[in-house]
C-alpha cells in the first residue's frame, strides 16, 4: 500500500462519516455529494493500491 492509496482510503472513510452526519441533520444534498466523493476517493485508493 502506498502513501497515496492509504490517504485516499482515509479521505473516503472521512467522507463516509460526513454522509452519516449529513443524514442525521437532514441535509440530503450534502449527503449525496459527500457520498459521491467518498465513492470516488475509495475507488481511487483501491486502484492505486499496488
C-alpha angles and dihedrals in degrees: 000000000000126000091251094053092047090049093050092049090049091051090049092052090047090053091050086059087052090053091053091048093048092049091052090051093047096245100141097171092052090047091053093048093047090047092053090048091048092051092050094046095048091046091051091048093051093046091050091050105107 
